[in-house]
PDB file of C-alpha atoms in Angstrom:
ATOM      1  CA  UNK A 184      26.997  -1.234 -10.598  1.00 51.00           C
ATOM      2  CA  UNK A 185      30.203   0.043 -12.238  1.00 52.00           C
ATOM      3  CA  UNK A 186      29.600   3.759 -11.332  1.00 54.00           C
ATOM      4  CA  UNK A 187      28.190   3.261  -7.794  1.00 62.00           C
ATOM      5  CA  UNK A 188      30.353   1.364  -5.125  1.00 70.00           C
ATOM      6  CA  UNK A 189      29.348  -0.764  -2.936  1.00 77.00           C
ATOM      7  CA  UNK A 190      30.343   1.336  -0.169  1.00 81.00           C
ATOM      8  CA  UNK A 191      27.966   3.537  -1.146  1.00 82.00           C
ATOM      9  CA  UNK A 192      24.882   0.864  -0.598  1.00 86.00           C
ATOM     10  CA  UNK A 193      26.541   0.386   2.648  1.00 87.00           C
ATOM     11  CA  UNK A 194      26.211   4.405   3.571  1.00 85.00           C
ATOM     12  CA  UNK A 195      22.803   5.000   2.156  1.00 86.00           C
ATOM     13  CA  UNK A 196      21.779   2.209   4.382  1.00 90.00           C
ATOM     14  CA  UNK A 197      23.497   3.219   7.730  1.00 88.00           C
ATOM     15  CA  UNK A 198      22.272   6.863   6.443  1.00 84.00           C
ATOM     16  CA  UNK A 199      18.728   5.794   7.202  1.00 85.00           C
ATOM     17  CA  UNK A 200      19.163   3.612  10.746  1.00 87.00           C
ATOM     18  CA  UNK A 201      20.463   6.717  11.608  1.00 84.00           C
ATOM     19  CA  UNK A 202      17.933   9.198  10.470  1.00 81.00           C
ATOM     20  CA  UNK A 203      14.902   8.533  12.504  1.00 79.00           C
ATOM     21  CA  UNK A 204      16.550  10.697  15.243  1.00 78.00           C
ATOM     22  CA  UNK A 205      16.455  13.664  12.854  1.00 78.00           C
ATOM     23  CA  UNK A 206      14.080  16.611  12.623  1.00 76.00           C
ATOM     24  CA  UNK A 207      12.984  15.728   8.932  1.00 75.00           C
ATOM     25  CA  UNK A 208      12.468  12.181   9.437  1.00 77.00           C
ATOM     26  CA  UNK A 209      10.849  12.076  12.563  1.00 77.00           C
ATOM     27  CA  UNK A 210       7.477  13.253  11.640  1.00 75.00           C
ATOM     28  CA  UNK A 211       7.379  10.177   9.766  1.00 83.00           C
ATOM     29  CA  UNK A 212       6.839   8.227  13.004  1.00 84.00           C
ATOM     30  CA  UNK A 213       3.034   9.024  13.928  1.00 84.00           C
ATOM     31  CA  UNK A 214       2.547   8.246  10.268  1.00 83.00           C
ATOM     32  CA  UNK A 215       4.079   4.358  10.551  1.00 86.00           C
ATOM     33  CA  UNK A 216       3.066   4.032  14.278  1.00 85.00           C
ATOM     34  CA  UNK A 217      -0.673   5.195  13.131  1.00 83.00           C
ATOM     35  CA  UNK A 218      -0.842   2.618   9.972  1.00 83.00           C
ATOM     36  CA  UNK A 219       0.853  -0.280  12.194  1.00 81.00           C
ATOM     37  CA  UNK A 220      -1.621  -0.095  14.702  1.00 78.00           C
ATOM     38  CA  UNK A 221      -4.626   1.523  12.476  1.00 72.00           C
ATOM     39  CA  UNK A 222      -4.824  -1.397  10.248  1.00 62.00           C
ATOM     40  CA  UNK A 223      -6.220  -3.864  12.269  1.00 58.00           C
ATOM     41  CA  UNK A 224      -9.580  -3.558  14.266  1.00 54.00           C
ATOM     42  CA  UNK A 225      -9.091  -6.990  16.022  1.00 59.00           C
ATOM     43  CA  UNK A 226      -5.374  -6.053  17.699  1.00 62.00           C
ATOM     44  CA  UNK A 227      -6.051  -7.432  21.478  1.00 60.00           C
ATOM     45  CA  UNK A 228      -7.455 -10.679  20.250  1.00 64.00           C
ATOM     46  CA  UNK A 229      -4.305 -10.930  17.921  1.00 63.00           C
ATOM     47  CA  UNK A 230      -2.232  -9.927  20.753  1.00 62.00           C
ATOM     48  CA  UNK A 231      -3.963 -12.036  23.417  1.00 65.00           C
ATOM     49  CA  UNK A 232      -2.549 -15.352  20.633  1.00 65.00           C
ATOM     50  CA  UNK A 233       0.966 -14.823  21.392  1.00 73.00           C
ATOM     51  CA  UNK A 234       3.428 -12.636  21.547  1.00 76.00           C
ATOM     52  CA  UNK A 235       5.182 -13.809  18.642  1.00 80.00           C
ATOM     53  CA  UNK A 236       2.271 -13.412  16.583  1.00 79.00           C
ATOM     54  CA  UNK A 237       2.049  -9.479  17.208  1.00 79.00           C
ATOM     55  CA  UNK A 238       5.847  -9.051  16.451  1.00 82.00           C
ATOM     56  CA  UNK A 239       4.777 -11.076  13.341  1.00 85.00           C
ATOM     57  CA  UNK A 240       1.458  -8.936  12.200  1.00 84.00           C
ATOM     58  CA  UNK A 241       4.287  -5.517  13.369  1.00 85.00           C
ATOM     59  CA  UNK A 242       6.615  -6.819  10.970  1.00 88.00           C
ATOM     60  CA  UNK A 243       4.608  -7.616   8.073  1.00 88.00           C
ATOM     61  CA  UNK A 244       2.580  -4.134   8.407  1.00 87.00           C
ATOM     62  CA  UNK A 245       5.794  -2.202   8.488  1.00 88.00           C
ATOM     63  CA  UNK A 246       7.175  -4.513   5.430  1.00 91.00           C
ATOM     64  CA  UNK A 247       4.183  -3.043   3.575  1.00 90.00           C
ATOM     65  CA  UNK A 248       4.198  -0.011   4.543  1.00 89.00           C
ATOM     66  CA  UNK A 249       7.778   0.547   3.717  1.00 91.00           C
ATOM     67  CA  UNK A 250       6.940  -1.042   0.405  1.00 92.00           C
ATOM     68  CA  UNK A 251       4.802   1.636  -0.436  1.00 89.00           C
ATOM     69  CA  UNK A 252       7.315   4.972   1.231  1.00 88.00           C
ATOM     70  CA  UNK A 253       9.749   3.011  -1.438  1.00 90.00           C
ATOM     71  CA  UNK A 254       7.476   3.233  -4.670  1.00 88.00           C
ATOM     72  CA  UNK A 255       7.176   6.937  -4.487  1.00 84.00           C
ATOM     73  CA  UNK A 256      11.074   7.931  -3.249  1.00 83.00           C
ATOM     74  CA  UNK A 257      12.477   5.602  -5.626  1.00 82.00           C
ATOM     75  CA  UNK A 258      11.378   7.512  -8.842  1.00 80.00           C
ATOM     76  CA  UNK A 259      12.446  10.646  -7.100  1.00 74.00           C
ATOM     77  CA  UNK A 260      15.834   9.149  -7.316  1.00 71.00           C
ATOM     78  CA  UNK A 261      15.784   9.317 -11.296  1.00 71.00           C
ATOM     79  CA  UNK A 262      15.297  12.898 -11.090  1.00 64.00           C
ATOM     80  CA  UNK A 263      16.323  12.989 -14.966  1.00 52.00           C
ATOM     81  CA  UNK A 264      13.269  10.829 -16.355  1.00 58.00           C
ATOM     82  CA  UNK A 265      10.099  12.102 -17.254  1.00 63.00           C
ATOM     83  CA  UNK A 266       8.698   9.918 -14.421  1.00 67.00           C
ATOM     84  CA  UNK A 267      10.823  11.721 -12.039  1.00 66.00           C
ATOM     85  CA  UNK A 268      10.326  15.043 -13.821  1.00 72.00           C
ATOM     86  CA  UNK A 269       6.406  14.109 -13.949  1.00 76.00           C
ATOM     87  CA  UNK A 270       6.215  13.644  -9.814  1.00 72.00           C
ATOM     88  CA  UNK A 271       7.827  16.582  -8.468  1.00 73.00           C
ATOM     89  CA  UNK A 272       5.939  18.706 -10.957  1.00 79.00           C
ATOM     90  CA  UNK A 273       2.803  17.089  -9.834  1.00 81.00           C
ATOM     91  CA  UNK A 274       3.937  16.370  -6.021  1.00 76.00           C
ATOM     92  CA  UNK A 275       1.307  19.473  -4.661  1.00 80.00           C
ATOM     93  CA  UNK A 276      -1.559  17.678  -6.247  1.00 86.00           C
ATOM     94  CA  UNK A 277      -0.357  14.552  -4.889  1.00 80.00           C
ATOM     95  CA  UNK A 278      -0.428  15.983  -1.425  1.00 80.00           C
ATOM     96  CA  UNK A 279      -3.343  17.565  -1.409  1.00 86.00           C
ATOM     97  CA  UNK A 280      -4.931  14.264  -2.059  1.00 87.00           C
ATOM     98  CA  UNK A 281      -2.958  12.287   0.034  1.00 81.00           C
ATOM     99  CA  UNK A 282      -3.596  14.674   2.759  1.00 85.00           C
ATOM    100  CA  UNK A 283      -7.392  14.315   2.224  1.00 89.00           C
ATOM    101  CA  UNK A 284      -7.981  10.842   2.348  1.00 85.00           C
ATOM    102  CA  UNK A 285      -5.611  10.139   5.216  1.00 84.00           C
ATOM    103  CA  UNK A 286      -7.617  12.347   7.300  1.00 89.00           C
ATOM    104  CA  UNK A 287     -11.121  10.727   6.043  1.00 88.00           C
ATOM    105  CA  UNK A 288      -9.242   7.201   6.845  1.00 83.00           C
ATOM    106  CA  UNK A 289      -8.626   8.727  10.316  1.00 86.00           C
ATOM    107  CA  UNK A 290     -11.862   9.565  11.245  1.00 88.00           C
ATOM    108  CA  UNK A 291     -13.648   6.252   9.797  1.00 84.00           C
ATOM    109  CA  UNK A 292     -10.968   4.499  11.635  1.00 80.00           C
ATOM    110  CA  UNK A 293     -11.280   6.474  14.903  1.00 84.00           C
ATOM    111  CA  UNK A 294     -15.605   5.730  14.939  1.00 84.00           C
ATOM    112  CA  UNK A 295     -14.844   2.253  13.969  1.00 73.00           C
ATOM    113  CA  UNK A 296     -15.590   1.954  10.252  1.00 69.00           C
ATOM    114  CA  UNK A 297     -14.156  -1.496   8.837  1.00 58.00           C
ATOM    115  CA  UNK A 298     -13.825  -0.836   5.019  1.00 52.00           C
ATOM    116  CA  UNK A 299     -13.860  -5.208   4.526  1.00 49.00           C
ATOM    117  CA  UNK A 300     -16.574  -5.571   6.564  1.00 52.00           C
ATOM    118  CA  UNK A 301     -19.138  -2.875   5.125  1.00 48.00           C
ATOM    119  CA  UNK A 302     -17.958  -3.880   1.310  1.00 43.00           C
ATOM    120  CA  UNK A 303     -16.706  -6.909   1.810  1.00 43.00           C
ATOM    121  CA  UNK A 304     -13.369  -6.668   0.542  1.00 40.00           C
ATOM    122  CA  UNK A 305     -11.420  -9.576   1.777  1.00 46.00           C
ATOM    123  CA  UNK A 306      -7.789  -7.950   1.086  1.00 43.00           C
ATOM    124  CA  UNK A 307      -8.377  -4.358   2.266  1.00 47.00           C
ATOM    125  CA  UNK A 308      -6.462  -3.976   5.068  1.00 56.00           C
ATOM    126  CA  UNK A 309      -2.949  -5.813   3.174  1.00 66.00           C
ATOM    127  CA  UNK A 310      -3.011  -2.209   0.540  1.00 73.00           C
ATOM    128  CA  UNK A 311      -3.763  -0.162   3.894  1.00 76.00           C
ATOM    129  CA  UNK A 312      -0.134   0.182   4.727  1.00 85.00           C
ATOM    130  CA  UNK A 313       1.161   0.032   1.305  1.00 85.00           C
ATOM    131  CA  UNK A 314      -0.893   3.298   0.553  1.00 80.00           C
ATOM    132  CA  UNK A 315      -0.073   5.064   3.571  1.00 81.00           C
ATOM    133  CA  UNK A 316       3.530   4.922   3.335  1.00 85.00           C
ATOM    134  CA  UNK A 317       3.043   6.009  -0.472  1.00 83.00           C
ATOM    135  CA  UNK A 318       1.273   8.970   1.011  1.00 79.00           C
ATOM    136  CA  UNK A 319       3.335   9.851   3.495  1.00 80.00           C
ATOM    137  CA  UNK A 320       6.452   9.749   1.087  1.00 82.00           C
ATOM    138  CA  UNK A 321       5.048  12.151  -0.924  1.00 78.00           C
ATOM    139  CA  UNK A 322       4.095  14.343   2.023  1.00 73.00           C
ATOM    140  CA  UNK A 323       7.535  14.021   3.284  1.00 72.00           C
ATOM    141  CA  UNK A 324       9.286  13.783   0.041  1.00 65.00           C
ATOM    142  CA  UNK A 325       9.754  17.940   0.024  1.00 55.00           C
ATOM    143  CA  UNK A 326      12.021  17.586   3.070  1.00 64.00           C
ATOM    144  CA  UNK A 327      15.253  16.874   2.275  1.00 59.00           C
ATOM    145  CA  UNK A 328      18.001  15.990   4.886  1.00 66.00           C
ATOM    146  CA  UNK A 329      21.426  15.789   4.397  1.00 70.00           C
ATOM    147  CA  UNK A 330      21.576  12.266   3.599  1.00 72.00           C
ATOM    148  CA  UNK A 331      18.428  11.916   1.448  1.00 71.00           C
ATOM    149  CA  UNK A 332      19.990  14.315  -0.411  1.00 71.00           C
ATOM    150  CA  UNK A 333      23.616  13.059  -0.930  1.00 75.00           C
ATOM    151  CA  UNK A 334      21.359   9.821  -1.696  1.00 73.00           C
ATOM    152  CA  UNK A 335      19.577  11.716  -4.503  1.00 69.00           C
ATOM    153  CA  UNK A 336      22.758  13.572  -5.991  1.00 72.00           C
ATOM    154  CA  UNK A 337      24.801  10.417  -6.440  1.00 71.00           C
ATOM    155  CA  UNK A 338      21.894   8.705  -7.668  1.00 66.00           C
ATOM    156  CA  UNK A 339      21.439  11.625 -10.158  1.00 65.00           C
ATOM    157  CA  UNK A 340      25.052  11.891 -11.756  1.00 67.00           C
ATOM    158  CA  UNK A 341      25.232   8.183 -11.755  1.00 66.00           C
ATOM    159  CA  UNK A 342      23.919   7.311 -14.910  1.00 68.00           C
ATOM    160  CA  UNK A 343      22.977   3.487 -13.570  1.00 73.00           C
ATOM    161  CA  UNK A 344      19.120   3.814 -13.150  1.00 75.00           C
ATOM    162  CA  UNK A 345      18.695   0.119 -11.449  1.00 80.00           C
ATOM    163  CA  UNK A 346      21.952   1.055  -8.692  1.00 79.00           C
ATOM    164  CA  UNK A 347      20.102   4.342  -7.982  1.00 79.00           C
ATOM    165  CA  UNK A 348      16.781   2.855  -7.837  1.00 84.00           C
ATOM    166  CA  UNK A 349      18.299   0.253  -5.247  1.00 87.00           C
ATOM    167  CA  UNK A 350      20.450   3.242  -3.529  1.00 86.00           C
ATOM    168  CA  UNK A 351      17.580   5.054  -2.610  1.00 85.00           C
ATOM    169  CA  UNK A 352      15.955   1.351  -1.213  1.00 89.00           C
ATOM    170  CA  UNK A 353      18.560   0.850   0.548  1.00 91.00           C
ATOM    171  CA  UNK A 354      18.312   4.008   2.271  1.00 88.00           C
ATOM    172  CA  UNK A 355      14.623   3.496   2.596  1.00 89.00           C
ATOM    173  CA  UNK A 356      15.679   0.106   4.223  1.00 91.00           C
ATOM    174  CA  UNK A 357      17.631   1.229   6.635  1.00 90.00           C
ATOM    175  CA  UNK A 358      15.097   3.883   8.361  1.00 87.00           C
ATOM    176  CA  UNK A 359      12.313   1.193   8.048  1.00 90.00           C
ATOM    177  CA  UNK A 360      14.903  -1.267  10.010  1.00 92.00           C
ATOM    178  CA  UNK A 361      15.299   1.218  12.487  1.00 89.00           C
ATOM    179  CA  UNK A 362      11.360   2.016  13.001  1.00 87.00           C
ATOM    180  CA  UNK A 363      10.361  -1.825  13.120  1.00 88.00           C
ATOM    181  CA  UNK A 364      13.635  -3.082  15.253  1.00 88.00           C
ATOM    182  CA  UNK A 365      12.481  -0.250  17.636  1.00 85.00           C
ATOM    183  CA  UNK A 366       8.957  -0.937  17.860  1.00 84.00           C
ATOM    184  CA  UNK A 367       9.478  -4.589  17.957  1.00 84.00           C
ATOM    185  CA  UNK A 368      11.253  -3.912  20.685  1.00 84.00           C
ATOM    186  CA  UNK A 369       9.072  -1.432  22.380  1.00 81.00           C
ATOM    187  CA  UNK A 370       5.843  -4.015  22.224  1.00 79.00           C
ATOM    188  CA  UNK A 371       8.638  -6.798  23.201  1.00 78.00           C
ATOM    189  CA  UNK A 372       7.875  -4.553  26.984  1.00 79.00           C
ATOM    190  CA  UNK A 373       5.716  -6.757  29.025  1.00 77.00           C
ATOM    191  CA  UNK A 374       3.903  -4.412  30.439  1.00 80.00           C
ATOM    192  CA  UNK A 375       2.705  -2.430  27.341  1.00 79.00           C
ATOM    193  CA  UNK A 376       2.007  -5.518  25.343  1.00 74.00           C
ATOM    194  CA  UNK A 377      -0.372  -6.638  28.444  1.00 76.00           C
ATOM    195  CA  UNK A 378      -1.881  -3.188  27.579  1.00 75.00           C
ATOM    196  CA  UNK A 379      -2.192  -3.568  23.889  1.00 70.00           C
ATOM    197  CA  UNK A 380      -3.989  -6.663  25.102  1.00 69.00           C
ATOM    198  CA  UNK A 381      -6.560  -4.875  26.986  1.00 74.00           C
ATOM    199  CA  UNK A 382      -7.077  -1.659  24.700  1.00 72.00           C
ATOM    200  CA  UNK A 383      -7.685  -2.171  21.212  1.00 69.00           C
ATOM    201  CA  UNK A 384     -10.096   0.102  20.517  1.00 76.00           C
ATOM    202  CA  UNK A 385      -7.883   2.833  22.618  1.00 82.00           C
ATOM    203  CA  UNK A 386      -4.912   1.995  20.985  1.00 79.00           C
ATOM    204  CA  UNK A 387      -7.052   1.951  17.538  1.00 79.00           C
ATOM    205  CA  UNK A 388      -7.916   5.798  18.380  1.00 85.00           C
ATOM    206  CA  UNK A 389      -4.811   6.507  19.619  1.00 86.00           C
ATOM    207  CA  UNK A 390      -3.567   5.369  15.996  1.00 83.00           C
ATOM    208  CA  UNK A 391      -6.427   7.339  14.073  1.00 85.00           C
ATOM    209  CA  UNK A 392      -5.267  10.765  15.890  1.00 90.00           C
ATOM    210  CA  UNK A 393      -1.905  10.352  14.402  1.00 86.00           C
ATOM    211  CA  UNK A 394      -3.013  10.337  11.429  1.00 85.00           C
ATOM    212  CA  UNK A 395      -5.477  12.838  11.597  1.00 90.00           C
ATOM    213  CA  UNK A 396      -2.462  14.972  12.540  1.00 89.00           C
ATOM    214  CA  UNK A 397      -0.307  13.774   9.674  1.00 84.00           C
ATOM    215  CA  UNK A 398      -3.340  13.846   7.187  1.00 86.00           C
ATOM    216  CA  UNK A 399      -3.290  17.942   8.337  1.00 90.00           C
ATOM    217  CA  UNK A 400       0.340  18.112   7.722  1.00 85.00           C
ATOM    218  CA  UNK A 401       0.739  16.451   4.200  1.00 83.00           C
ATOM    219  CA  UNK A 402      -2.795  18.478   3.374  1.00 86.00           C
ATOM    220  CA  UNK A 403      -1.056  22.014   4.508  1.00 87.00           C
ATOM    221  CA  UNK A 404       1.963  21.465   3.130  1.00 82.00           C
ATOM    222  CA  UNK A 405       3.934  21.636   6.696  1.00 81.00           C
ATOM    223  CA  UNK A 406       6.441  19.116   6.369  1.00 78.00           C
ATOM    224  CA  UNK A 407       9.057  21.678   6.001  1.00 76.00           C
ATOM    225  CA  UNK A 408       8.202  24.013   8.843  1.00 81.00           C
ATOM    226  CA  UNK A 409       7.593  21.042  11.154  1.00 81.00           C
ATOM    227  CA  UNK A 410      11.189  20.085  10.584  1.00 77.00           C
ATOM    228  CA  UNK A 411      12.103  23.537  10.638  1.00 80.00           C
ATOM    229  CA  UNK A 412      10.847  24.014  14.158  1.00 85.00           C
ATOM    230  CA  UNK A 413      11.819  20.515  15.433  1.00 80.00           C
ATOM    231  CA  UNK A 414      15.721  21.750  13.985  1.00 78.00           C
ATOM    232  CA  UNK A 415      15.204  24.773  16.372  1.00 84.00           C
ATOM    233  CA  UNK A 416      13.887  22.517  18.948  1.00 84.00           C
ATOM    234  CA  UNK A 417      17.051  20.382  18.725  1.00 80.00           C
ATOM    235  CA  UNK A 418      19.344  23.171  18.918  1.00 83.00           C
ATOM    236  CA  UNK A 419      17.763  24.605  22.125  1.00 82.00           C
ATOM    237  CA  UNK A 420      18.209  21.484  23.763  1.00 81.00           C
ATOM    238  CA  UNK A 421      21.656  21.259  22.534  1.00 79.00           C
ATOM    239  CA  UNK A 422      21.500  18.470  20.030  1.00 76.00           C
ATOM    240  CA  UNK A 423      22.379  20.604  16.637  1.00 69.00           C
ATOM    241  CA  UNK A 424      24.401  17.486  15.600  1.00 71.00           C
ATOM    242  CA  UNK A 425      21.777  15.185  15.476  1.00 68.00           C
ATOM    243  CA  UNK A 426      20.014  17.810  13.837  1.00 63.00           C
ATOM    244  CA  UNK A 427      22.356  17.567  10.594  1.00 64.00           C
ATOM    245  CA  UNK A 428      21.647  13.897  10.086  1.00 63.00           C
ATOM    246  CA  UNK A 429      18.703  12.684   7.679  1.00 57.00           C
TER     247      UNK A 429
END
């Protein structure tokens, strides 16, 4: 890692805890809350187990998940190879079906539809999350805060493929560590996990309209002007500095 410091793994990974408060990385929220609690049509008996054992099913869907967000940033990060060249000139396409069959996952998810138990595939639901956040990466991939970007220009002029591949993870890390510690932390609330206990099949719904909503927005190509007006949003309430990071 001659020509990247260490510092800089350090940054690109504090870049990303902080950037889930910013207008281009929050719409990625509905998207990981919607997988996290999409994937899994049996969530109140898996709550009503332990507590422990929702953190643990929360932590291994958002694992995947951010497994999958990686696989599509990362060779956006080697800009200068064909596969880099080959994704961004295709990304539209990529969208466009990404958009589609997140909102046709939505809607069999919202009436109920249980892919493993109609064709009996046993490992469905692990690819669930690693597709989505490959979908949603590309969706979101056009929208380009500050820090992605100073991610993606030192990764370009680097000349180290493996330290920017592992830049751009560790950026990726970081927002994912903010999502799940926050979320963890959220069901952690006794109250709502007694609710997630009681209302599955709301919560299920609940999880399918978010990603109806960002099946729309990857379909539409209205990642930018959804950041756009959250930016505007930010400044009206008098947050423009939080509106510069991510």
């Amino acid at each position: 890692f001659n020509t990247l410091a260490l510092s800089s793994f350090f940054l690109a990974f504090f870049g990303g805890v902080i950037s889930i408060i910013s207008p281009c990385v929050l719409p990625i929220i509905p998207g990981f809350i919607g997988t996290i609690f999409g994937s899994n049509l049996n969530l109140a008996s898996l709550a009503k187990q332990s507590k422990l054992s929702l953190l643990k099913y929360i932590l291994k869907k958002a694992f995947l998940f951010s497994i999958g967000f990686f696989l599509v940033v990362a060779p956006f990060s080697l800009s200068a190879t064909g596969l880099g060249i080959w994704l961004r000139n295709n990304s539209q396409t990529f969208e466009m079906i990404i958009g589609v069959m997140l909102i046709v996952f939505s809607v069999l998810l919202f009436f109920n539809f249980s892919f493993s138990k109609t064709f009996k595939l046993k490992s469905s639901g692990k690819f669930t999350p690693v597709l989505a956040g490959a979908g949603i990466a590309l969706g979101w991939s056009p929208c380009l805060g500050p820090i992605m970007a100073s991610v993606l220009t030192v990764s370009s002029t680097s000349n180290n493929y493996l330290g920017s591949v592992l830049l751009s993870g560790f950026y990726v890390g970081g927002i994912f560590f903010s999502l799940t510690l926050v979320t963890m932390l959220f069901i952690s609330n006794n109250r709502i996990y007694r609710f997630i206990s009681r209302s599955s099949k709301r919560i299920q719904r609940i999880a399918a309209v978010m990603l109806f909503v960002v099946g729309i927005i990857i379909l539409f190509n209205l990642t930018d002007d959804l950041a756009r007006n959250l930016a505007e949003l930010y400044d009206f309430l008098g947050l423009r500095r939080l509106a510069l990071i991510g």
